[in-house]
PDB file of C-alpha atoms in Angstrom:
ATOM      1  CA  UNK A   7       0.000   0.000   0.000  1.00  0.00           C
ATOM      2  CA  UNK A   8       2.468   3.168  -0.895  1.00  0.00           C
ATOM      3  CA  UNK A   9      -0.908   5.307  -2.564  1.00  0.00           C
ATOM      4  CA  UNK A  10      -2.650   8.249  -0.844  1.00  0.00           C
ATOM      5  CA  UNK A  11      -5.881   9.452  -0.010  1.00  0.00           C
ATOM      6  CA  UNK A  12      -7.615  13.330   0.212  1.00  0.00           C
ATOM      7  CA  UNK A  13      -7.713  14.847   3.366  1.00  0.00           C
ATOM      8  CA  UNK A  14     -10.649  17.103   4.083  1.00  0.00           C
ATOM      9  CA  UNK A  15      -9.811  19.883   6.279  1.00  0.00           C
ATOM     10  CA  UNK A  16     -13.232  22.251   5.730  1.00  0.00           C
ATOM     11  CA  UNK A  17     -15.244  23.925   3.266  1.00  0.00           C
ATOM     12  CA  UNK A  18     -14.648  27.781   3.307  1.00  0.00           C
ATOM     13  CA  UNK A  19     -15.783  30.686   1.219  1.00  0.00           C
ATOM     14  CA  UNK A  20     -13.614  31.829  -1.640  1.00  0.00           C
ATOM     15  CA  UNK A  21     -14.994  34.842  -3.057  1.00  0.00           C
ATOM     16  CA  UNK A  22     -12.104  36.355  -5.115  1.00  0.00           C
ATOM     17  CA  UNK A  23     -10.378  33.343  -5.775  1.00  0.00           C
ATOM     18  CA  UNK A  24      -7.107  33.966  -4.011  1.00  0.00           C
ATOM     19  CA  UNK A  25      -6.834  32.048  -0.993  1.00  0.00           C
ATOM     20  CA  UNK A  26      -5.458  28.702  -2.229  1.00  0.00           C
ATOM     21  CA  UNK A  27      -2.188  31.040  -3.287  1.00  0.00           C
ATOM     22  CA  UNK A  28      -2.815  32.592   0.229  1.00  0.00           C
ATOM     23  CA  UNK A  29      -2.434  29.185   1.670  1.00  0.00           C
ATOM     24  CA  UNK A  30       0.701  28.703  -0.330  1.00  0.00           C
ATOM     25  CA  UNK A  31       3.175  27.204   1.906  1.00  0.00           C
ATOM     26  CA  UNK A  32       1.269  26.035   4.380  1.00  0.00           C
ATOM     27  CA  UNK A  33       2.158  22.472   5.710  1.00  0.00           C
ATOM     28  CA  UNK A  34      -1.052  20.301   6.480  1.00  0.00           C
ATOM     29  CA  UNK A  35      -0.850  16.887   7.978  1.00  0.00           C
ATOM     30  CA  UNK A  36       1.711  15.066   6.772  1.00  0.00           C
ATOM     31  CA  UNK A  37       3.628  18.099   5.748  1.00  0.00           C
ATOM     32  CA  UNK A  38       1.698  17.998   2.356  1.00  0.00           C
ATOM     33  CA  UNK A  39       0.964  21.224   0.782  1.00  0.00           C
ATOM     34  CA  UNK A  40      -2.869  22.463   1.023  1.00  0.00           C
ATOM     35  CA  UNK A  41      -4.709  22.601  -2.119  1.00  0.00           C
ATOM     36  CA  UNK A  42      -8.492  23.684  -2.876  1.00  0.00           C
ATOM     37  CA  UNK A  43     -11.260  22.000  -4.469  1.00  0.00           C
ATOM     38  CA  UNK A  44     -14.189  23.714  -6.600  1.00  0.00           C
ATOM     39  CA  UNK A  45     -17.196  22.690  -8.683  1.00  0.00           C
ATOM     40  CA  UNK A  46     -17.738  23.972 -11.972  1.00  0.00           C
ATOM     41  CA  UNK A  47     -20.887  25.143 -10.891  1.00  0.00           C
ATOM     42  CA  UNK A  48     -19.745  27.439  -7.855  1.00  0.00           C
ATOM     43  CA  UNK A  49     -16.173  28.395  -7.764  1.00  0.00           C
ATOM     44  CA  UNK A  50     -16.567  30.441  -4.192  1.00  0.00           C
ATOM     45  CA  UNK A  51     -17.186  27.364  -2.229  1.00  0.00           C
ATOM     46  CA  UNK A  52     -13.911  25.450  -1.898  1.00  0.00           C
ATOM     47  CA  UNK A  53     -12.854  22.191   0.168  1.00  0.00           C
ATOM     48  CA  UNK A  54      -9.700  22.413   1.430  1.00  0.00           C
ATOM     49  CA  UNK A  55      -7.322  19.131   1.122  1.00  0.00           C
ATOM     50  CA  UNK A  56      -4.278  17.807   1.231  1.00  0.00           C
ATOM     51  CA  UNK A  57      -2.722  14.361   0.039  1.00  0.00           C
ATOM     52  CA  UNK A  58      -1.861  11.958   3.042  1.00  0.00           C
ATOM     53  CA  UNK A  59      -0.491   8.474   3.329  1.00  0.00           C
ATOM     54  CA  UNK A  60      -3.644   5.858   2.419  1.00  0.00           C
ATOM     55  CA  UNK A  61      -1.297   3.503   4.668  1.00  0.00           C
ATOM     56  CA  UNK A  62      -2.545   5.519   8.066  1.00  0.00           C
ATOM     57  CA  UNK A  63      -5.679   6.442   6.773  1.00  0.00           C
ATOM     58  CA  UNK A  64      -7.246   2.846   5.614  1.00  0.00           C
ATOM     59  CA  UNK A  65      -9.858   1.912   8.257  1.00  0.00           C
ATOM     60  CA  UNK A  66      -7.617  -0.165  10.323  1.00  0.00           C
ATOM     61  CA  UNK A  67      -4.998   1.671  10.889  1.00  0.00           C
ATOM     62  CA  UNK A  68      -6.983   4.885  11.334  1.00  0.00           C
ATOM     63  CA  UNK A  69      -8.701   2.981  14.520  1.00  0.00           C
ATOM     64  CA  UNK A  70      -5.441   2.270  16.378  1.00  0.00           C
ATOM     65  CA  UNK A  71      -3.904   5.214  15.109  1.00  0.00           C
ATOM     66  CA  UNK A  72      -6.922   6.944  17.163  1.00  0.00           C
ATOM     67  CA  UNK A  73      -5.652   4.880  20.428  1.00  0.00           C
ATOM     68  CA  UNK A  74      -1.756   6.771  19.568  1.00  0.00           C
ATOM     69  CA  UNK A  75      -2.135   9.977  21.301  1.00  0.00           C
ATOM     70  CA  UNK A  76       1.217  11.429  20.112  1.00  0.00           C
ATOM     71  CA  UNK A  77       0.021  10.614  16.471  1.00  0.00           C
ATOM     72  CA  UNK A  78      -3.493  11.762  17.103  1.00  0.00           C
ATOM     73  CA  UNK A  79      -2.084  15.492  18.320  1.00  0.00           C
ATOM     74  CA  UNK A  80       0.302  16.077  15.498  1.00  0.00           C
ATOM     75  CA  UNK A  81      -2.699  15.534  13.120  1.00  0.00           C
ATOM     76  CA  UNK A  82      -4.534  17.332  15.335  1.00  0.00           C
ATOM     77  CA  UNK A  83      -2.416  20.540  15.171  1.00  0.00           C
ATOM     78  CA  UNK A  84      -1.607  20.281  11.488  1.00  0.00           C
ATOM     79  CA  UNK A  85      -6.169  20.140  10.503  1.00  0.00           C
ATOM     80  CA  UNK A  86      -5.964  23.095  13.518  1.00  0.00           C
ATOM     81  CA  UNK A  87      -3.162  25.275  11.833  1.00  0.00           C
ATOM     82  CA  UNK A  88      -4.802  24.816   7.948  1.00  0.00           C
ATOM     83  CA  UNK A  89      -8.114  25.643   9.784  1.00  0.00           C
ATOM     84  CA  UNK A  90      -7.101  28.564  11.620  1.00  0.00           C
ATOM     85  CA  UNK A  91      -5.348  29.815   8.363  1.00  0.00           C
ATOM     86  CA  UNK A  92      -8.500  29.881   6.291  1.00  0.00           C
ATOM     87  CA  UNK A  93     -10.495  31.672   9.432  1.00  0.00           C
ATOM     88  CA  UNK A  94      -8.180  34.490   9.562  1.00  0.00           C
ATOM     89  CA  UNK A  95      -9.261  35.139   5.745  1.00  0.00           C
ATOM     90  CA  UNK A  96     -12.635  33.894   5.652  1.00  0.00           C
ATOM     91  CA  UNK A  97     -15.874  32.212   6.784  1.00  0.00           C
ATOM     92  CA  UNK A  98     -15.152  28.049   7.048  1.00  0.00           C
ATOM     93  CA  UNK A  99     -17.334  24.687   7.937  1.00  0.00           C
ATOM     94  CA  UNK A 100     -14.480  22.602   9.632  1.00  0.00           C
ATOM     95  CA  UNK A 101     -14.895  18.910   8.981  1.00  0.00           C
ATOM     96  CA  UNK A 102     -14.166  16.495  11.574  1.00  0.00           C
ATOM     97  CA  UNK A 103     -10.593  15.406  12.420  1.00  0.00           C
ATOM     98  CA  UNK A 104      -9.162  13.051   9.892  1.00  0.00           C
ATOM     99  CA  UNK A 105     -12.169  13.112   7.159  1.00  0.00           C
ATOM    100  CA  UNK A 106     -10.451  11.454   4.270  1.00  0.00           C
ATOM    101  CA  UNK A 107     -11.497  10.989   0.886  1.00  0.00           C
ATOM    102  CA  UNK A 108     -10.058   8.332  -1.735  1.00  0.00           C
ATOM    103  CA  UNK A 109      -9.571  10.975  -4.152  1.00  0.00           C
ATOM    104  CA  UNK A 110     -10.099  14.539  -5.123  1.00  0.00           C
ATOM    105  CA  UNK A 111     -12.526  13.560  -7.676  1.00  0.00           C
ATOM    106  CA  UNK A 112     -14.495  11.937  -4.539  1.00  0.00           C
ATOM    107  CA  UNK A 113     -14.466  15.385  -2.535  1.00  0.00           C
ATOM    108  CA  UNK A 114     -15.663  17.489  -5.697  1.00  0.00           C
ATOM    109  CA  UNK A 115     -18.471  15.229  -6.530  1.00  0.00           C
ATOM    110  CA  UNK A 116     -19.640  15.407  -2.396  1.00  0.00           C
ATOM    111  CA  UNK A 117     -18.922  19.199  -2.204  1.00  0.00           C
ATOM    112  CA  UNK A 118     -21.135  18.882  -5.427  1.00  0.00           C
ATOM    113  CA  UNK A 119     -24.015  17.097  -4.173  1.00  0.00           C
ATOM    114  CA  UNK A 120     -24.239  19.300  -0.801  1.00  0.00           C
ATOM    115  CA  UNK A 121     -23.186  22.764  -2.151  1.00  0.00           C
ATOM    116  CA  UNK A 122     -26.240  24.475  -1.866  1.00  0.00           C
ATOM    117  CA  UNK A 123     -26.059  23.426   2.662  1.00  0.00           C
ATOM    118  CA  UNK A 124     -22.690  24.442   2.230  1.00  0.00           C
ATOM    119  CA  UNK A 125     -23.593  27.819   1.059  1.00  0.00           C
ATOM    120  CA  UNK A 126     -26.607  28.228   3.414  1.00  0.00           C
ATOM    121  CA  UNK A 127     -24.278  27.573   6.632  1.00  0.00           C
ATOM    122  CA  UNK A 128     -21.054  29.618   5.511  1.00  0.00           C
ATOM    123  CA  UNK A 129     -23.593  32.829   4.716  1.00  0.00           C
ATOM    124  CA  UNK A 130     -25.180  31.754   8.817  1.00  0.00           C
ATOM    125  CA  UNK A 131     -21.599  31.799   9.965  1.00  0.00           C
ATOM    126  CA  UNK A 132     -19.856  34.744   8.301  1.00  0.00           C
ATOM    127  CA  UNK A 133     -18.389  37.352  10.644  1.00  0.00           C
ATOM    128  CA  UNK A 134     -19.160  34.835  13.980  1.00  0.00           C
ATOM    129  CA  UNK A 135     -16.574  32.742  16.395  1.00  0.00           C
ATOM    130  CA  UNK A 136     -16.857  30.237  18.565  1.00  0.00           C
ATOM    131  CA  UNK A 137     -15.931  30.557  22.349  1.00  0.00           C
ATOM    132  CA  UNK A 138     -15.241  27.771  24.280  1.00  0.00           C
ATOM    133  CA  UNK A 139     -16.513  28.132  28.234  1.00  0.00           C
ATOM    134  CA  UNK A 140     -15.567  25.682  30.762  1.00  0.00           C
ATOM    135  CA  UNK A 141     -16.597  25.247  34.294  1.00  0.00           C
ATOM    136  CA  UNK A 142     -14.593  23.475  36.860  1.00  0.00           C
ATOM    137  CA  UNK A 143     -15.462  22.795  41.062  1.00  0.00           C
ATOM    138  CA  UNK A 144     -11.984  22.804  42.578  1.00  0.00           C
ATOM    139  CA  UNK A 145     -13.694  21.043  45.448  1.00  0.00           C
ATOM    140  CA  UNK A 146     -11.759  19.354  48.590  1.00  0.00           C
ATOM    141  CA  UNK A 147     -11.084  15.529  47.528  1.00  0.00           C
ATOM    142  CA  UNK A 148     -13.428  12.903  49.935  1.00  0.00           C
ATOM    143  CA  UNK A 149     -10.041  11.719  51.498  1.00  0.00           C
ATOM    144  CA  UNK A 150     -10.279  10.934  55.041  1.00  0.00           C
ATOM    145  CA  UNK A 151      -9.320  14.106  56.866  1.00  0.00           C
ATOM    146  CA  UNK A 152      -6.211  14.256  58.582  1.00  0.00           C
ATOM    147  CA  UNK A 153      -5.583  14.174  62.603  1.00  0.00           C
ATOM    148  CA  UNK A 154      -5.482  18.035  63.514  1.00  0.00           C
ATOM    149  CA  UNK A 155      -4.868  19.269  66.624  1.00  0.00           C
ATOM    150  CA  UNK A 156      -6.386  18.156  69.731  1.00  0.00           C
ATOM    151  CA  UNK A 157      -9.254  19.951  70.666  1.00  0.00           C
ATOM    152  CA  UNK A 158      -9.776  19.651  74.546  1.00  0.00           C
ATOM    153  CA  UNK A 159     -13.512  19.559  74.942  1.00  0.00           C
ATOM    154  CA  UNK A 160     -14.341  16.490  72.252  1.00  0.00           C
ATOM    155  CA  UNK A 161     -12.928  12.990  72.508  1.00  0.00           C
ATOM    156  CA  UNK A 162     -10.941  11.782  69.024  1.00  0.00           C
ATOM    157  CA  UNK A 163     -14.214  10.103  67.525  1.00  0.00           C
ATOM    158  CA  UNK A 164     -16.315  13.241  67.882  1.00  0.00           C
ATOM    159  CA  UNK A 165     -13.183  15.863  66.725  1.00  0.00           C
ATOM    160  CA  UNK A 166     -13.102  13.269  63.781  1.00  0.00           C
ATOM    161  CA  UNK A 167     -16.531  13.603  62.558  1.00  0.00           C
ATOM    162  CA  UNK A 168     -16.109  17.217  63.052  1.00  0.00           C
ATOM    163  CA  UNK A 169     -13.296  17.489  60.399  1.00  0.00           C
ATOM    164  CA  UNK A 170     -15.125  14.960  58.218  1.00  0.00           C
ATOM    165  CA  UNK A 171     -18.799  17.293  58.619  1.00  0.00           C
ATOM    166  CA  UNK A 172     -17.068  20.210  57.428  1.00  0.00           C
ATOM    167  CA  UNK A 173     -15.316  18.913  54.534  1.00  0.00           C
ATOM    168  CA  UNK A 174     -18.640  17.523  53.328  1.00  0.00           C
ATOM    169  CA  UNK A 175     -20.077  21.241  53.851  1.00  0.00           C
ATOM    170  CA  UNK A 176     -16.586  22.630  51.615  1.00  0.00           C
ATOM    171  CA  UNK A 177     -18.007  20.150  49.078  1.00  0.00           C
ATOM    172  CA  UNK A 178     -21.204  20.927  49.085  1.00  0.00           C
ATOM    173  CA  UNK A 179     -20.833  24.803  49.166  1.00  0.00           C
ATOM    174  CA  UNK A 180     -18.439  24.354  45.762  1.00  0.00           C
ATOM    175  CA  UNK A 181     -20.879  22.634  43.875  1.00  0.00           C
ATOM    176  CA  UNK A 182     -23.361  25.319  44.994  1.00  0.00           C
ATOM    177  CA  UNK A 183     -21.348  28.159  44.100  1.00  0.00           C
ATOM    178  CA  UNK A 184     -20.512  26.437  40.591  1.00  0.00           C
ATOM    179  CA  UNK A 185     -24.518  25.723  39.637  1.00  0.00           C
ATOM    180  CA  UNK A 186     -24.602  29.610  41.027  1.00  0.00           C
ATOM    181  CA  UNK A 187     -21.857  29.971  38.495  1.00  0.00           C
ATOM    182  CA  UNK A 188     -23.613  28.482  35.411  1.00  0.00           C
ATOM    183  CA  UNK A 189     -26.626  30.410  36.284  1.00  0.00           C
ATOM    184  CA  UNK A 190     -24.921  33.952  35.935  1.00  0.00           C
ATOM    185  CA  UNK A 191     -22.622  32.852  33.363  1.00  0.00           C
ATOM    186  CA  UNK A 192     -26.020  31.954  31.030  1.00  0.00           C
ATOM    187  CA  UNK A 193     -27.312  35.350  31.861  1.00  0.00           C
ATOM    188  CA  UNK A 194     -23.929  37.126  30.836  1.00  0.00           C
ATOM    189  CA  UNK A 195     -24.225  35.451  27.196  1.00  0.00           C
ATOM    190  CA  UNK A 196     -27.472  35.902  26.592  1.00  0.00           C
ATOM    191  CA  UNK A 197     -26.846  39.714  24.979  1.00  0.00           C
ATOM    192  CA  UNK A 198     -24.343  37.975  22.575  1.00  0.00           C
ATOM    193  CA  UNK A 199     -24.470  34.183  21.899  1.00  0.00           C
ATOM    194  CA  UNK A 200     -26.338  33.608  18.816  1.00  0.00           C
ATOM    195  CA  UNK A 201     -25.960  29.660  19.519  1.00  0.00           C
ATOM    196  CA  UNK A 202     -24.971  27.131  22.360  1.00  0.00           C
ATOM    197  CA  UNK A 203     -23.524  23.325  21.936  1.00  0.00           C
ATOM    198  CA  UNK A 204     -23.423  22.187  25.127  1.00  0.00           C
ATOM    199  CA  UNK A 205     -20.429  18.980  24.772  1.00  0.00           C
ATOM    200  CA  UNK A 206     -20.184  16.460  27.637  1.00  0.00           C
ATOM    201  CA  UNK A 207     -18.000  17.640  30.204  1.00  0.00           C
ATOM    202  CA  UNK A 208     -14.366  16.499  29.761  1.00  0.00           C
ATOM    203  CA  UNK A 209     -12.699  13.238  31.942  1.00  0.00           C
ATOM    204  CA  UNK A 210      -9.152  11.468  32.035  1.00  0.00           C
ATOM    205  CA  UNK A 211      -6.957  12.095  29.477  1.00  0.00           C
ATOM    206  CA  UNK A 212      -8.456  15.365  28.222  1.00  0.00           C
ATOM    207  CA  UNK A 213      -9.366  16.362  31.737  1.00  0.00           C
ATOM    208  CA  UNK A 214      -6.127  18.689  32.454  1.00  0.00           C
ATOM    209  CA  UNK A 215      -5.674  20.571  35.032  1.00  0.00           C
ATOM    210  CA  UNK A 216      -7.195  21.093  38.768  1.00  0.00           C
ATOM    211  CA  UNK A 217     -10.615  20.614  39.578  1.00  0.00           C
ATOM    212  CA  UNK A 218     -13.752  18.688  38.216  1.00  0.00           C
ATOM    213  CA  UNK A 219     -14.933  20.011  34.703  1.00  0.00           C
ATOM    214  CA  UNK A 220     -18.707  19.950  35.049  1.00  0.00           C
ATOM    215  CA  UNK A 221     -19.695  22.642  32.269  1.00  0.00           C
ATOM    216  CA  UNK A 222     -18.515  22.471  28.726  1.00  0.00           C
ATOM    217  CA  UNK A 223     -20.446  24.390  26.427  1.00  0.00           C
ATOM    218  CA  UNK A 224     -19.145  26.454  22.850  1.00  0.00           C
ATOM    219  CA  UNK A 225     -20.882  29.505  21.740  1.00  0.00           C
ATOM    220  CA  UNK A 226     -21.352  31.525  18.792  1.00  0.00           C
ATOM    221  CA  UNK A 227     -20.843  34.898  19.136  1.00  0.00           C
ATOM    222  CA  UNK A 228     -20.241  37.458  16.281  1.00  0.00           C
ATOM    223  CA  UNK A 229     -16.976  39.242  15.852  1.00  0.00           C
ATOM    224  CA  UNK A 230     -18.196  42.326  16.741  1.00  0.00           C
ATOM    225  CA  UNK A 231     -18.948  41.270  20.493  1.00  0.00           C
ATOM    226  CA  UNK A 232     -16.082  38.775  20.903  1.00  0.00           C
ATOM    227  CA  UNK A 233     -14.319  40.539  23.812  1.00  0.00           C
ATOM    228  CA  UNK A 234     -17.453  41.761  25.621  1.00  0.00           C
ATOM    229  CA  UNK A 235     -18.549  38.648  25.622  1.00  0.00           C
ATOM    230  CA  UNK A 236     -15.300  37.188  27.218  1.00  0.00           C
ATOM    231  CA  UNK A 237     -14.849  39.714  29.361  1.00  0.00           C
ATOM    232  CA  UNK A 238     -18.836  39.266  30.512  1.00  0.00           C
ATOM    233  CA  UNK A 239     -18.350  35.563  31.089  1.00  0.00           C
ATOM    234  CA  UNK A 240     -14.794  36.143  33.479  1.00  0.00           C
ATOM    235  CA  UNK A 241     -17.092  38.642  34.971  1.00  0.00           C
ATOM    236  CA  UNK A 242     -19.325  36.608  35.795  1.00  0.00           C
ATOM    237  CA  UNK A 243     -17.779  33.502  38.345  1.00  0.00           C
ATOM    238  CA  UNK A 244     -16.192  36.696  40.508  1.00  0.00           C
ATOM    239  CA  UNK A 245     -16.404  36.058  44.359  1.00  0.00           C
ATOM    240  CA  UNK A 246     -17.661  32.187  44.273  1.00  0.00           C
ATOM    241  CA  UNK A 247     -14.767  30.487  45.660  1.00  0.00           C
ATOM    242  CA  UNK A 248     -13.721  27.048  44.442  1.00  0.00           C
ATOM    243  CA  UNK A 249     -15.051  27.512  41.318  1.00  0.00           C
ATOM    244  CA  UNK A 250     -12.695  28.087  38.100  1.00  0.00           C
ATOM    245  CA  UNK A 251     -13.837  29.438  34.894  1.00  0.00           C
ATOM    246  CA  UNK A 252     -11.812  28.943  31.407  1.00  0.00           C
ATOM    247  CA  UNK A 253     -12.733  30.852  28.684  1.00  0.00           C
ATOM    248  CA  UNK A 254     -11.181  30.033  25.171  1.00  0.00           C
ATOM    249  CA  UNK A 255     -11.140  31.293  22.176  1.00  0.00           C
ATOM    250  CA  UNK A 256     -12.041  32.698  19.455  1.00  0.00           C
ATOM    251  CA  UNK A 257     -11.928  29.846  17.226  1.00  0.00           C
ATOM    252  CA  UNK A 258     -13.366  29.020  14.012  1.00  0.00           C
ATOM    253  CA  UNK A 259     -16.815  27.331  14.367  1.00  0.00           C
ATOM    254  CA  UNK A 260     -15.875  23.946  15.032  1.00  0.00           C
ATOM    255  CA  UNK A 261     -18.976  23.509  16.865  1.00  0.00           C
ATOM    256  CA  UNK A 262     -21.326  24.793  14.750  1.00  0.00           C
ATOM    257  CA  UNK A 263     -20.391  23.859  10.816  1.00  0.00           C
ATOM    258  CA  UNK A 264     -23.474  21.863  10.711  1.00  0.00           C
ATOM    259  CA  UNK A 265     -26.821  22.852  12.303  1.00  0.00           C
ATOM    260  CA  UNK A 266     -27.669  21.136  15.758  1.00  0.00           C
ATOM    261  CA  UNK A 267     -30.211  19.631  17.625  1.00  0.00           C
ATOM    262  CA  UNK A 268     -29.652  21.140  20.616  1.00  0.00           C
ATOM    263  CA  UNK A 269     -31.325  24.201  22.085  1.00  0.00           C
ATOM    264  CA  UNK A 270     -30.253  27.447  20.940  1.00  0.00           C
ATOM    265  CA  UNK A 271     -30.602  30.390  22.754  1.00  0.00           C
ATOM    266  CA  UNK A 272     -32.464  33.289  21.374  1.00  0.00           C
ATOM    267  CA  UNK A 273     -30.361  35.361  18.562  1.00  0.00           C
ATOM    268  CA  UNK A 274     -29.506  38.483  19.729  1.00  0.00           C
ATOM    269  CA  UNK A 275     -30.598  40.182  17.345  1.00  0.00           C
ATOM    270  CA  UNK A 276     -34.645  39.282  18.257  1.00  0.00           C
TER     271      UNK A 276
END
């Protein structure tokens, strides 16, 4: 097996016809160059691919390749740089990680058949981001507390549960102050987000950093409010203790390239 396959990175909008010479140099995965793929029928809506080895693209090796997390991040990072590049230029649809095609001809003929969704969902998207907002409860751990200092007037059982009560109440007032959290947070957005995808909250491996992550939600927000609505959302967790907020962004609409089923929150312009 020494062929290669088309690697679909995300349909953009190419109104002038210069960005494939914009994205001239560009390394994708691989290191292959980035090339663009049009329709006769509607030049301004491109897919953007590169050529990669069929040999760790072919079903099997794509599924333990997913199980190599060194491998999976530098393919990562390569579909996030050629993303990123188009963003900075223009409105994209980002196609999930490692979307391969067998050949250009393939990715023509299915930019083809959907062009006129394409079109639809890169005119919804123009001049918006996506923000990524996270929620974490840095709460103390359910260890069994350790041996303090005596305290004269309660035998060791009794100063025992004593530690142990108030831990549970440290517990209990961090998950209180992060559903308090959530609550003032979804009020802050409400002025700008024109859409919500609320992803499962992250565990393990993609869990990094301190604390629990129990909100994970993406938000699209157009350009013209990006920082106010950052800045709004930071605002927002202020004086609840053991609760963290992370705020990231702007990104290209990862979240959103294809309309969801979940509930969106009212446009802001209505």
């Amino acid at each position: 097996m020494t062929g290669t396959v088309a690697y679909a990175y995300a349909v953009a909008r190419d109104p002038d016809g210069s960005l494939e010479e914009a994205l001239g140099g560009l390394p994708g995965v691989a290191d292959a160059p980035v090339r663009l793929v049009r329709t006769g029928g509607r030049g301004d809506v491109v897919v953007a691919v590169s050529q990669v080895p069929e040999r760790d693209f072919e079903e099997g090796a794509l599924r333990a390749h997913l199980e190599d997390l060194d491998w999976l991040e530098g393919v990562a990072r390569a579909h996030h740089r050629v993303i990123e590049a188009l963003a900075a230029r223009t409105t994209v649809l980002p196609l999930r990680l490692a979307t391969v095609y067998l050949d250009e001809e393939r990715v023509r003929l299915m930019l083809e058949e959907r062009l006129a969704a394409f079109a639809d969902r890169l005119s919804a998207l123009d001049a918006h981001v996506e923000w990524g907002v996270k929620l974490y409860v840095e709460a103390p751990a359910e260890a069994a507390p350790q041996a303090g200092a005596p305290e004269p007037d309660l035998s060791p059982g009794r100063a025992y549960l004593r530690r142990r009560g108030a831990q549970r109440h440290a517990r209990e007032d961090a998950y209180r102050d992060a559903e308090e959290a959530a609550r003032r947070i979804d009020a802050a957005v409400r002025p700008y987000a024109v859409d919500r995808v609320q992803h499962r909250p992250q565990q393990g491996e993609l869990a990094r950093g301190p604390g629990e992550n129990v909100v994970n939600d993406a938000y699209l927000v157009s350009q013209e409010h990006a920082e106010s609505f950052r800045a709004d959302v930071l605002r927002a967790a202020e004086g609840l203790p053991g609760v963290r907020v992370e705020v990231t962004g702007p990104w290209a609409p990862y979240s959103f390239a294809t309309p969801t089923e979940a509930e969106p929150l009212r446009r802001a312009a209505q």
